[in-house]
Amino acid sequence: MTAALPDWATSLTSALDTAMGLELLEASADRVVGRMPVTGNTQPYGLWHGGASCVLAETLASIGASAHGLPDKIAVGVDLNATHHKAVREGWVTGTATPVHRGSRVATYEVVLVDDRDVRICTARVTCQLIPRPTGGGS
């Protein structure tokens, strides 16, 4: 994680994000940038796994939608569409999420994933529902 991130952003990554090596680089309602290493996130043929693209895209979009919902709402993903354009075998995949729509109940982000040469490898669209922030302890 980058030290320049806002305090609210540092709590929004999950154990899955950590296991996959996510590095969150920038976070706001207008733009979220993060990256993951190809190493450790490949399918059996040694290529970047399409599921890793989906994890990266949904994480970045959810962080953007959460920023939009601050301070009273949180974001939960309800739709994910990803088109895989090109294979990657090494290096890093960097994603940038930007808003397509930000409403009071739903936020949609486009996420563009690129390789180290800035070649687009995946385009995703993620829609999140904005729900009231839970209060209390509950189980």
Short mmCIF file of C-alpha atoms in Angstrom, two decimals:
data_model
loop_
_atom_site.label_atom_id
_atom_site.label_comp_id
_atom_site.label_asym_id
_atom_site.label_seq_id
_atom_site.Cartn_x
_atom_site.Cartn_y
_atom_site.Cartn_z
CA MET A 1 0.00 0.00 0.00
CA THR A 2 1.07 3.53 -0.68
CA ALA A 3 1.39 5.87 2.31
CA ALA A 4 -0.30 8.71 0.39
CA LEU A 5 -3.66 6.92 0.36
CA PRO A 6 -6.55 8.41 2.32
CA ASP A 7 -7.18 6.75 5.69
CA TRP A 8 -10.54 5.32 4.61
CA ALA A 9 -8.94 3.48 1.67
CA THR A 10 -6.46 1.46 3.70
CA SER A 11 -9.23 -0.62 5.27
CA LEU A 12 -10.97 -1.55 2.00
CA THR A 13 -8.78 -4.37 0.73
CA SER A 14 -9.47 -7.97 1.63
CA ALA A 15 -7.49 -11.08 2.48
CA LEU A 16 -7.94 -12.15 -1.17
CA ASP A 17 -6.47 -8.86 -2.39
CA THR A 18 -3.50 -9.33 -0.08
CA ALA A 19 -2.96 -12.95 -1.15
CA MET A 20 -2.97 -11.87 -4.80
CA GLY A 21 -0.43 -9.11 -4.15
CA LEU A 22 -2.64 -6.08 -4.76
CA GLU A 23 -0.90 -2.73 -4.42
CA LEU A 24 -3.36 0.14 -4.14
CA LEU A 25 -1.73 3.25 -5.65
CA GLU A 26 -4.48 5.89 -5.77
CA ALA A 27 -8.01 6.07 -4.36
CA SER A 28 -10.85 8.55 -4.75
CA ALA A 29 -14.42 8.50 -6.02
CA ASP A 30 -13.10 9.85 -9.35
CA ARG A 31 -10.23 7.43 -9.93
CA VAL A 32 -8.82 4.30 -8.33
CA VAL A 33 -5.52 2.79 -9.46
CA GLY A 34 -3.99 -0.48 -8.31
CA ARG A 35 -1.81 -3.27 -9.60
CA MET A 36 -1.13 -6.98 -9.14
CA PRO A 37 1.85 -9.11 -10.13
CA VAL A 38 1.37 -11.68 -12.88
CA THR A 39 3.55 -14.12 -10.91
CA GLY A 40 1.32 -16.14 -8.59
CA ASN A 41 -1.86 -15.14 -10.47
CA THR A 42 -1.65 -17.34 -13.55
CA GLN A 43 -3.69 -20.18 -15.00
CA PRO A 44 -2.08 -23.58 -15.82
CA TYR A 45 -0.59 -22.33 -19.11
CA GLY A 46 1.43 -19.60 -17.41
CA LEU A 47 -0.83 -16.76 -18.53
CA TRP A 48 -2.41 -14.11 -16.28
CA HIS A 49 -5.67 -15.62 -15.07
CA GLY A 50 -8.91 -14.01 -16.23
CA GLY A 51 -10.22 -14.44 -12.70
CA ALA A 52 -7.34 -12.29 -11.45
CA SER A 53 -8.51 -9.56 -13.85
CA CYS A 54 -11.98 -9.84 -12.34
CA VAL A 55 -10.66 -9.64 -8.77
CA LEU A 56 -8.58 -6.57 -9.60
CA ALA A 57 -11.45 -4.88 -11.47
CA GLU A 58 -14.06 -5.52 -8.79
CA THR A 59 -11.74 -4.42 -5.99
CA LEU A 60 -10.85 -1.13 -7.68
CA ALA A 61 -14.44 -0.34 -8.67
CA SER A 62 -15.72 -1.20 -5.19
CA ILE A 63 -13.18 1.13 -3.62
CA GLY A 64 -14.29 3.94 -5.95
CA ALA A 65 -17.96 3.28 -5.23
CA SER A 66 -17.23 3.17 -1.50
CA ALA A 67 -15.50 6.55 -1.75
CA HIS A 68 -18.57 7.90 -3.51
CA GLY A 69 -20.81 6.55 -0.73
CA LEU A 70 -18.80 8.03 2.13
CA PRO A 71 -19.55 8.54 4.96
CA ASP A 72 -22.92 6.79 5.26
CA LYS A 73 -22.87 4.03 2.65
CA ILE A 74 -20.74 1.07 1.65
CA ALA A 75 -20.50 -0.57 -1.76
CA VAL A 76 -21.26 -4.19 -2.61
CA GLY A 77 -20.69 -5.57 -6.09
CA VAL A 78 -23.81 -6.69 -7.95
CA ASP A 79 -22.61 -7.01 -11.56
CA LEU A 80 -19.28 -7.67 -13.24
CA ASN A 81 -18.55 -7.90 -16.96
CA ALA A 82 -15.01 -8.40 -18.22
CA THR A 83 -13.67 -8.69 -21.75
CA HIS A 84 -10.18 -10.16 -21.99
CA HIS A 85 -8.25 -8.69 -24.93
CA LYS A 86 -4.68 -9.93 -24.63
CA ALA A 87 -2.58 -12.46 -22.72
CA VAL A 88 0.14 -11.49 -20.24
CA ARG A 89 2.96 -13.79 -19.05
CA GLU A 90 5.08 -11.58 -16.80
CA GLY A 91 5.35 -8.27 -14.99
CA TRP A 92 2.41 -6.39 -13.50
CA VAL A 93 -1.17 -5.69 -14.45
CA THR A 94 -2.33 -2.19 -13.55
CA GLY A 95 -5.98 -1.23 -13.34
CA THR A 96 -7.64 2.17 -13.43
CA ALA A 97 -11.29 2.50 -12.39
CA THR A 98 -13.27 5.58 -13.40
CA PRO A 99 -16.97 6.26 -12.83
CA VAL A 100 -19.56 5.75 -15.54
CA HIS A 101 -22.51 6.52 -13.22
CA ARG A 102 -22.65 7.59 -9.57
CA GLY A 103 -26.14 7.66 -8.12
CA SER A 104 -27.55 7.52 -4.63
CA ARG A 105 -28.17 3.76 -4.77
CA VAL A 106 -25.90 2.43 -7.54
CA ALA A 107 -22.44 3.27 -8.85
CA THR A 108 -20.92 1.85 -12.04
CA TYR A 109 -17.23 2.00 -12.92
CA GLU A 110 -15.26 1.15 -16.03
CA VAL A 111 -11.97 -0.54 -15.23
CA VAL A 112 -9.17 -0.67 -17.79
CA LEU A 113 -6.37 -3.15 -17.13
CA VAL A 114 -3.01 -2.75 -18.89
CA ASP A 115 0.31 -4.58 -18.93
CA ASP A 116 3.74 -3.05 -18.28
CA ARG A 117 3.84 -1.71 -21.86
CA ASP A 118 0.52 0.10 -21.28
CA VAL A 119 -1.27 -2.30 -23.66
CA ARG A 120 -4.91 -2.90 -22.70
CA ILE A 121 -5.42 -6.50 -21.67
CA CYS A 122 -8.95 -6.29 -20.22
CA THR A 123 -11.91 -3.94 -20.05
CA ALA A 124 -14.38 -4.45 -17.23
CA ARG A 125 -17.57 -2.82 -16.06
CA VAL A 126 -18.54 -3.18 -12.41
CA THR A 127 -21.80 -2.06 -10.80
CA CYS A 128 -22.04 -1.71 -7.04
CA GLN A 129 -25.10 -1.22 -4.90
CA LEU A 130 -24.69 1.43 -2.23
CA ILE A 131 -26.17 0.29 1.07
CA PRO A 132 -26.30 1.90 4.53
CA ARG A 133 -23.12 1.41 6.54
CA PRO A 134 -23.75 -1.29 9.16
CA THR A 135 -23.73 -0.12 12.77
CA GLY A 136 -23.23 -2.06 15.98
CA GLY A 137 -21.56 -5.40 16.67
CA GLY A 138 -23.99 -8.13 15.61
CA SER A 139 -22.86 -11.62 14.68
#
